[in-house]
Structures are given as structure tokens and as C-alpha cells.
Amino acid sequence: NAARRGEIDHTGIMVHEVIEEVDAGPVLGTATVPIDDEMSLADLEAAIHRAEHRLPGEVVAERWLSLRR
């Protein structure tokens, strides 16, 4: 795979505003997930899932705080 060949060292996730077109809304937040040479696919999936659970809450909190300023 590309990570094992040294072609990539990270992946990531994105939260975007929902609009009619799929994955076409403005980006609200991103998170990078590092890929370690020793990671199994299960390890990488778990790291991605942790980011997927964390990022939406961070985006909502940032938006809420920006509205209070």
C-alpha cells in the first residue's frame, strides 16, 4: 500500500456544510491522521474513527463560540 511504500504519511477527515451536492459544501474543519509505519489497518481505522468522533464536536464548539463573540 502507499503508506508502506513511503508515498504517504497521513490521511485525514473533513467536516463540511451539508448542501444538495454530495461532499460539495464549504469546509468547516479538517483533521490530519498520521500513519505510522507500524500501524495495522485496524489501528489506522481506529485512529480515523477517533478523529471522526472528535472533529464534529470541535467544529460545533468553534462555531458556537464565534457566534457569542
PDB file of N, CA and C in Angstrom:
ATOM      1  N   ASN A   1       0.827  -1.191   0.000  1.00  0.00           N
ATOM      2  CA  ASN A   1       0.000   0.000   0.000  1.00  0.00           C
ATOM      3  C   ASN A   1       0.873   1.257   0.000  1.00  0.00           C
ATOM      4  N   ALA A   2       0.277   2.377  -0.261  1.00  0.00           N
ATOM      5  CA  ALA A   2       1.023   3.631  -0.417  1.00  0.00           C
ATOM      6  C   ALA A   2       1.767   4.025   0.857  1.00  0.00           C
ATOM      7  N   ALA A   3       1.165   3.781   2.010  1.00  0.00           N
ATOM      8  CA  ALA A   3       1.828   4.126   3.272  1.00  0.00           C
ATOM      9  C   ALA A   3       3.062   3.255   3.486  1.00  0.00           C
ATOM     10  N   ARG A   4       2.951   1.988   3.232  1.00  0.00           N
ATOM     11  CA  ARG A   4       4.089   1.073   3.411  1.00  0.00           C
ATOM     12  C   ARG A   4       5.206   1.369   2.415  1.00  0.00           C
ATOM     13  N   ARG A   5       4.858   1.889   1.241  1.00  0.00           N
ATOM     14  CA  ARG A   5       5.873   2.264   0.252  1.00  0.00           C
ATOM     15  C   ARG A   5       6.481   3.629   0.547  1.00  0.00           C
ATOM     16  N   GLY A   6       6.006   4.302   1.582  1.00  0.00           N
ATOM     17  CA  GLY A   6       6.538   5.613   1.939  1.00  0.00           C
ATOM     18  C   GLY A   6       5.998   6.749   1.086  1.00  0.00           C
ATOM     19  N   GLU A   7       4.930   6.497   0.357  1.00  0.00           N
ATOM     20  CA  GLU A   7       4.367   7.515  -0.517  1.00  0.00           C
ATOM     21  C   GLU A   7       3.480   8.506   0.231  1.00  0.00           C
ATOM     22  N   ILE A   8       2.881   8.086   1.338  1.00  0.00           N
ATOM     23  CA  ILE A   8       2.070   8.970   2.173  1.00  0.00           C
ATOM     24  C   ILE A   8       2.381   8.701   3.635  1.00  0.00           C
ATOM     25  N   ASP A   9       2.234   9.730   4.459  1.00  0.00           N
ATOM     26  CA  ASP A   9       2.466   9.552   5.890  1.00  0.00           C
ATOM     27  C   ASP A   9       1.290  10.021   6.724  1.00  0.00           C
ATOM     28  N   HIS A  10       0.195  10.371   6.050  1.00  0.00           N
ATOM     29  CA  HIS A  10      -1.005  10.784   6.774  1.00  0.00           C
ATOM     30  C   HIS A  10      -2.239  10.651   5.881  1.00  0.00           C
ATOM     31  N   THR A  11      -3.373  10.670   6.538  1.00  0.00           N
ATOM     32  CA  THR A  11      -4.667  10.747   5.870  1.00  0.00           C
ATOM     33  C   THR A  11      -5.458  11.775   6.653  1.00  0.00           C
ATOM     34  N   GLY A  12      -6.720  11.909   6.402  1.00  0.00           N
ATOM     35  CA  GLY A  12      -7.454  12.911   7.147  1.00  0.00           C
ATOM     36  C   GLY A  12      -8.950  12.811   6.971  1.00  0.00           C
ATOM     37  N   ILE A  13      -9.627  13.682   7.693  1.00  0.00           N
ATOM     38  CA  ILE A  13     -11.075  13.754   7.616  1.00  0.00           C
ATOM     39  C   ILE A  13     -11.486  15.210   7.481  1.00  0.00           C
ATOM     40  N   MET A  14     -12.732  15.399   7.068  1.00  0.00           N
ATOM     41  CA  MET A  14     -13.233  16.745   6.834  1.00  0.00           C
ATOM     42  C   MET A  14     -14.688  16.830   7.291  1.00  0.00           C
ATOM     43  N   VAL A  15     -15.041  17.969   7.870  1.00  0.00           N
ATOM     44  CA  VAL A  15     -16.434  18.286   8.167  1.00  0.00           C
ATOM     45  C   VAL A  15     -16.790  19.446   7.264  1.00  0.00           C
ATOM     46  N   HIS A  16     -17.900  19.307   6.570  1.00  0.00           N
ATOM     47  CA  HIS A  16     -18.314  20.396   5.684  1.00  0.00           C
ATOM     48  C   HIS A  16     -19.795  20.648   5.842  1.00  0.00           C
ATOM     49  N   GLU A  17     -20.204  21.838   5.434  1.00  0.00           N
ATOM     50  CA  GLU A  17     -21.616  22.192   5.467  1.00  0.00           C
ATOM     51  C   GLU A  17     -22.361  21.307   4.478  1.00  0.00           C
ATOM     52  N   VAL A  18     -23.524  20.849   4.878  1.00  0.00           N
ATOM     53  CA  VAL A  18     -24.310  19.977   4.009  1.00  0.00           C
ATOM     54  C   VAL A  18     -25.105  20.826   3.020  1.00  0.00           C
ATOM     55  N   ILE A  19     -24.925  20.513   1.759  1.00  0.00           N
ATOM     56  CA  ILE A  19     -25.704  21.133   0.690  1.00  0.00           C
ATOM     57  C   ILE A  19     -26.221  20.015  -0.206  1.00  0.00           C
ATOM     58  N   GLU A  20     -26.969  20.368  -1.218  1.00  0.00           N
ATOM     59  CA  GLU A  20     -27.596  19.344  -2.061  1.00  0.00           C
ATOM     60  C   GLU A  20     -26.577  18.410  -2.711  1.00  0.00           C
ATOM     61  N   GLU A  21     -25.484  18.952  -3.233  1.00  0.00           N
ATOM     62  CA  GLU A  21     -24.469  18.106  -3.854  1.00  0.00           C
ATOM     63  C   GLU A  21     -23.668  17.389  -2.762  1.00  0.00           C
ATOM     64  N   VAL A  22     -23.360  16.154  -2.988  1.00  0.00           N
ATOM     65  CA  VAL A  22     -22.619  15.354  -2.011  1.00  0.00           C
ATOM     66  C   VAL A  22     -21.185  15.863  -1.885  1.00  0.00           C
ATOM     67  N   ASP A  23     -20.737  16.072  -0.652  1.00  0.00           N
ATOM     68  CA  ASP A  23     -19.365  16.495  -0.332  1.00  0.00           C
ATOM     69  C   ASP A  23     -18.942  17.788  -1.040  1.00  0.00           C
ATOM     70  N   ALA A  24     -19.877  18.681  -1.300  1.00  0.00           N
ATOM     71  CA  ALA A  24     -19.557  19.904  -2.034  1.00  0.00           C
ATOM     72  C   ALA A  24     -19.714  21.165  -1.193  1.00  0.00           C
ATOM     73  N   GLY A  25     -20.179  21.042   0.038  1.00  0.00           N
ATOM     74  CA  GLY A  25     -20.388  22.222   0.874  1.00  0.00           C
ATOM     75  C   GLY A  25     -19.079  22.805   1.365  1.00  0.00           C
ATOM     76  N   PRO A  26     -19.132  24.043   1.849  1.00  0.00           N
ATOM     77  CA  PRO A  26     -17.932  24.681   2.380  1.00  0.00           C
ATOM     78  C   PRO A  26     -17.322  23.867   3.535  1.00  0.00           C
ATOM     79  N   VAL A  27     -16.006  23.793   3.550  1.00  0.00           N
ATOM     80  CA  VAL A  27     -15.294  23.054   4.596  1.00  0.00           C
ATOM     81  C   VAL A  27     -15.367  23.837   5.902  1.00  0.00           C
ATOM     82  N   LEU A  28     -15.764  23.155   6.972  1.00  0.00           N
ATOM     83  CA  LEU A  28     -15.864  23.767   8.290  1.00  0.00           C
ATOM     84  C   LEU A  28     -14.703  23.363   9.198  1.00  0.00           C
ATOM     85  N   GLY A  29     -14.067  22.240   8.904  1.00  0.00           N
ATOM     86  CA  GLY A  29     -12.938  21.797   9.712  1.00  0.00           C
ATOM     87  C   GLY A  29     -12.295  20.555   9.120  1.00  0.00           C
ATOM     88  N   THR A  30     -11.017  20.386   9.401  1.00  0.00           N
ATOM     89  CA  THR A  30     -10.284  19.206   8.950  1.00  0.00           C
ATOM     90  C   THR A  30      -9.412  18.684  10.088  1.00  0.00           C
ATOM     91  N   ALA A  31      -9.066  17.426   9.994  1.00  0.00           N
ATOM     92  CA  ALA A  31      -8.136  16.824  10.953  1.00  0.00           C
ATOM     93  C   ALA A  31      -7.218  15.872  10.203  1.00  0.00           C
ATOM     94  N   THR A  32      -5.946  15.941  10.507  1.00  0.00           N
ATOM     95  CA  THR A  32      -4.952  15.052   9.928  1.00  0.00           C
ATOM     96  C   THR A  32      -4.775  13.847  10.846  1.00  0.00           C
ATOM     97  N   VAL A  33      -4.694  12.677  10.244  1.00  0.00           N
ATOM     98  CA  VAL A  33      -4.448  11.444  10.990  1.00  0.00           C
ATOM     99  C   VAL A  33      -3.122  10.880  10.497  1.00  0.00           C
ATOM    100  N   PRO A  34      -2.084  10.934  11.352  1.00  0.00           N
ATOM    101  CA  PRO A  34      -0.784  10.399  10.942  1.00  0.00           C
ATOM    102  C   PRO A  34      -0.840   8.887  10.723  1.00  0.00           C
ATOM    103  N   ILE A  35      -0.052   8.416   9.764  1.00  0.00           N
ATOM    104  CA  ILE A  35       0.071   6.981   9.504  1.00  0.00           C
ATOM    105  C   ILE A  35       1.463   6.554   9.938  1.00  0.00           C
ATOM    106  N   ASP A  36       1.503   5.693  10.931  1.00  0.00           N
ATOM    107  CA  ASP A  36       2.755   5.163  11.461  1.00  0.00           C
ATOM    108  C   ASP A  36       3.120   3.906  10.684  1.00  0.00           C
ATOM    109  N   ASP A  37       4.408   3.718  10.412  1.00  0.00           N
ATOM    110  CA  ASP A  37       4.874   2.540   9.667  1.00  0.00           C
ATOM    111  C   ASP A  37       4.442   1.225  10.316  1.00  0.00           C
ATOM    112  N   GLU A  38       4.279   1.244  11.619  1.00  0.00           N
ATOM    113  CA  GLU A  38       3.951   0.019  12.353  1.00  0.00           C
ATOM    114  C   GLU A  38       2.451  -0.212  12.482  1.00  0.00           C
ATOM    115  N   MET A  39       1.631   0.719  11.996  1.00  0.00           N
ATOM    116  CA  MET A  39       0.176   0.597  12.147  1.00  0.00           C
ATOM    117  C   MET A  39      -0.383  -0.526  11.288  1.00  0.00           C
ATOM    118  N   SER A  40      -1.300  -1.261  11.873  1.00  0.00           N
ATOM    119  CA  SER A  40      -2.087  -2.212  11.081  1.00  0.00           C
ATOM    120  C   SER A  40      -3.262  -1.437  10.490  1.00  0.00           C
ATOM    121  N   LEU A  41      -3.967  -2.050   9.583  1.00  0.00           N
ATOM    122  CA  LEU A  41      -5.156  -1.420   9.024  1.00  0.00           C
ATOM    123  C   LEU A  41      -6.177  -1.144  10.124  1.00  0.00           C
ATOM    124  N   ALA A  42      -6.316  -2.071  11.053  1.00  0.00           N
ATOM    125  CA  ALA A  42      -7.247  -1.886  12.174  1.00  0.00           C
ATOM    126  C   ALA A  42      -6.842  -0.687  13.027  1.00  0.00           C
ATOM    127  N   ASP A  43      -5.525  -0.517  13.254  1.00  0.00           N
ATOM    128  CA  ASP A  43      -5.039   0.636  14.014  1.00  0.00           C
ATOM    129  C   ASP A  43      -5.373   1.942  13.297  1.00  0.00           C
ATOM    130  N   LEU A  44      -5.150   1.964  11.989  1.00  0.00           N
ATOM    131  CA  LEU A  44      -5.438   3.166  11.204  1.00  0.00           C
ATOM    132  C   LEU A  44      -6.938   3.472  11.220  1.00  0.00           C
ATOM    133  N   GLU A  45      -7.759   2.443  11.040  1.00  0.00           N
ATOM    134  CA  GLU A  45      -9.205   2.650  11.088  1.00  0.00           C
ATOM    135  C   GLU A  45      -9.635   3.205  12.437  1.00  0.00           C
ATOM    136  N   ALA A  46      -9.055   2.698  13.517  1.00  0.00           N
ATOM    137  CA  ALA A  46      -9.393   3.185  14.856  1.00  0.00           C
ATOM    138  C   ALA A  46      -8.982   4.649  15.014  1.00  0.00           C
ATOM    139  N   ALA A  47      -7.814   5.015  14.508  1.00  0.00           N
ATOM    140  CA  ALA A  47      -7.354   6.407  14.594  1.00  0.00           C
ATOM    141  C   ALA A  47      -8.273   7.336  13.795  1.00  0.00           C
ATOM    142  N   ILE A  48      -8.688   6.881  12.623  1.00  0.00           N
ATOM    143  CA  ILE A  48      -9.616   7.675  11.812  1.00  0.00           C
ATOM    144  C   ILE A  48     -10.953   7.821  12.533  1.00  0.00           C
ATOM    145  N   HIS A  49     -11.458   6.750  13.113  1.00  0.00           N
ATOM    146  CA  HIS A  49     -12.732   6.816  13.823  1.00  0.00           C
ATOM    147  C   HIS A  49     -12.655   7.750  15.027  1.00  0.00           C
ATOM    148  N   ARG A  50     -11.527   7.762  15.738  1.00  0.00           N
ATOM    149  CA  ARG A  50     -11.375   8.698  16.864  1.00  0.00           C
ATOM    150  C   ARG A  50     -11.464  10.136  16.354  1.00  0.00           C
ATOM    151  N   ALA A  51     -10.801  10.417  15.245  1.00  0.00           N
ATOM    152  CA  ALA A  51     -10.853  11.764  14.664  1.00  0.00           C
ATOM    153  C   ALA A  51     -12.266  12.095  14.198  1.00  0.00           C
ATOM    154  N   GLU A  52     -12.950  11.118  13.604  1.00  0.00           N
ATOM    155  CA  GLU A  52     -14.318  11.334  13.129  1.00  0.00           C
ATOM    156  C   GLU A  52     -15.282  11.626  14.275  1.00  0.00           C
ATOM    157  N   HIS A  53     -15.016  11.082  15.441  1.00  0.00           N
ATOM    158  CA  HIS A  53     -15.871  11.347  16.590  1.00  0.00           C
ATOM    159  C   HIS A  53     -15.510  12.668  17.274  1.00  0.00           C
ATOM    160  N   ARG A  54     -14.269  13.090  17.188  1.00  0.00           N
ATOM    161  CA  ARG A  54     -13.808  14.305  17.851  1.00  0.00           C
ATOM    162  C   ARG A  54     -14.104  15.568  17.036  1.00  0.00           C
ATOM    163  N   LEU A  55     -13.814  15.541  15.752  1.00  0.00           N
ATOM    164  CA  LEU A  55     -13.861  16.753  14.934  1.00  0.00           C
ATOM    165  C   LEU A  55     -15.238  17.416  14.864  1.00  0.00           C
ATOM    166  N   PRO A  56     -16.326  16.707  14.652  1.00  0.00           N
ATOM    167  CA  PRO A  56     -17.617  17.408  14.578  1.00  0.00           C
ATOM    168  C   PRO A  56     -17.928  18.214  15.835  1.00  0.00           C
ATOM    169  N   GLY A  57     -17.635  17.671  16.995  1.00  0.00           N
ATOM    170  CA  GLY A  57     -17.851  18.407  18.248  1.00  0.00           C
ATOM    171  C   GLY A  57     -16.993  19.659  18.325  1.00  0.00           C
ATOM    172  N   GLU A  58     -15.749  19.547  17.875  1.00  0.00           N
ATOM    173  CA  GLU A  58     -14.864  20.719  17.867  1.00  0.00           C
ATOM    174  C   GLU A  58     -15.389  21.792  16.920  1.00  0.00           C
ATOM    175  N   VAL A  59     -15.880  21.377  15.762  1.00  0.00           N
ATOM    176  CA  VAL A  59     -16.409  22.332  14.788  1.00  0.00           C
ATOM    177  C   VAL A  59     -17.639  23.041  15.359  1.00  0.00           C
ATOM    178  N   VAL A  60     -18.533  22.282  15.964  1.00  0.00           N
ATOM    179  CA  VAL A  60     -19.738  22.883  16.549  1.00  0.00           C
ATOM    180  C   VAL A  60     -19.351  23.850  17.666  1.00  0.00           C
ATOM    181  N   ALA A  61     -18.418  23.457  18.519  1.00  0.00           N
ATOM    182  CA  ALA A  61     -17.990  24.332  19.612  1.00  0.00           C
ATOM    183  C   ALA A  61     -17.370  25.621  19.077  1.00  0.00           C
ATOM    184  N   GLU A  62     -16.524  25.508  18.066  1.00  0.00           N
ATOM    185  CA  GLU A  62     -15.907  26.702  17.482  1.00  0.00           C
ATOM    186  C   GLU A  62     -16.954  27.629  16.881  1.00  0.00           C
ATOM    187  N   ARG A  63     -17.918  27.058  16.161  1.00  0.00           N
ATOM    188  CA  ARG A  63     -18.980  27.867  15.554  1.00  0.00           C
ATOM    189  C   ARG A  63     -19.819  28.551  16.623  1.00  0.00           C
ATOM    190  N   TRP A  64     -20.160  27.819  17.672  1.00  0.00           N
ATOM    191  CA  TRP A  64     -20.958  28.373  18.761  1.00  0.00           C
ATOM    192  C   TRP A  64     -20.210  29.513  19.441  1.00  0.00           C
ATOM    193  N   LEU A  65     -18.930  29.289  19.720  1.00  0.00           N
ATOM    194  CA  LEU A  65     -18.142  30.339  20.362  1.00  0.00           C
ATOM    195  C   LEU A  65     -18.015  31.571  19.464  1.00  0.00           C
ATOM    196  N   SER A  66     -17.883  31.357  18.162  1.00  0.00           N
ATOM    197  CA  SER A  66     -17.744  32.501  17.254  1.00  0.00           C
ATOM    198  C   SER A  66     -19.038  33.318  17.210  1.00  0.00           C
ATOM    199  N   LEU A  67     -20.178  32.691  17.410  1.00  0.00           N
ATOM    200  CA  LEU A  67     -21.443  33.415  17.422  1.00  0.00           C
ATOM    201  C   LEU A  67     -21.624  34.220  18.720  1.00  0.00           C
ATOM    202  N   ARG A  68     -20.961  33.813  19.771  1.00  0.00           N
ATOM    203  CA  ARG A  68     -21.075  34.517  21.064  1.00  0.00           C
ATOM    204  C   ARG A  68     -20.149  35.722  21.161  1.00  0.00           C
ATOM    205  N   ARG A  69     -19.219  35.857  20.252  1.00  0.00           N
ATOM    206  CA  ARG A  69     -18.250  36.964  20.326  1.00  0.00           C
ATOM    207  C   ARG A  69     -18.833  38.246  19.808  1.00  0.00           C
TER     208      ARG A  69
END
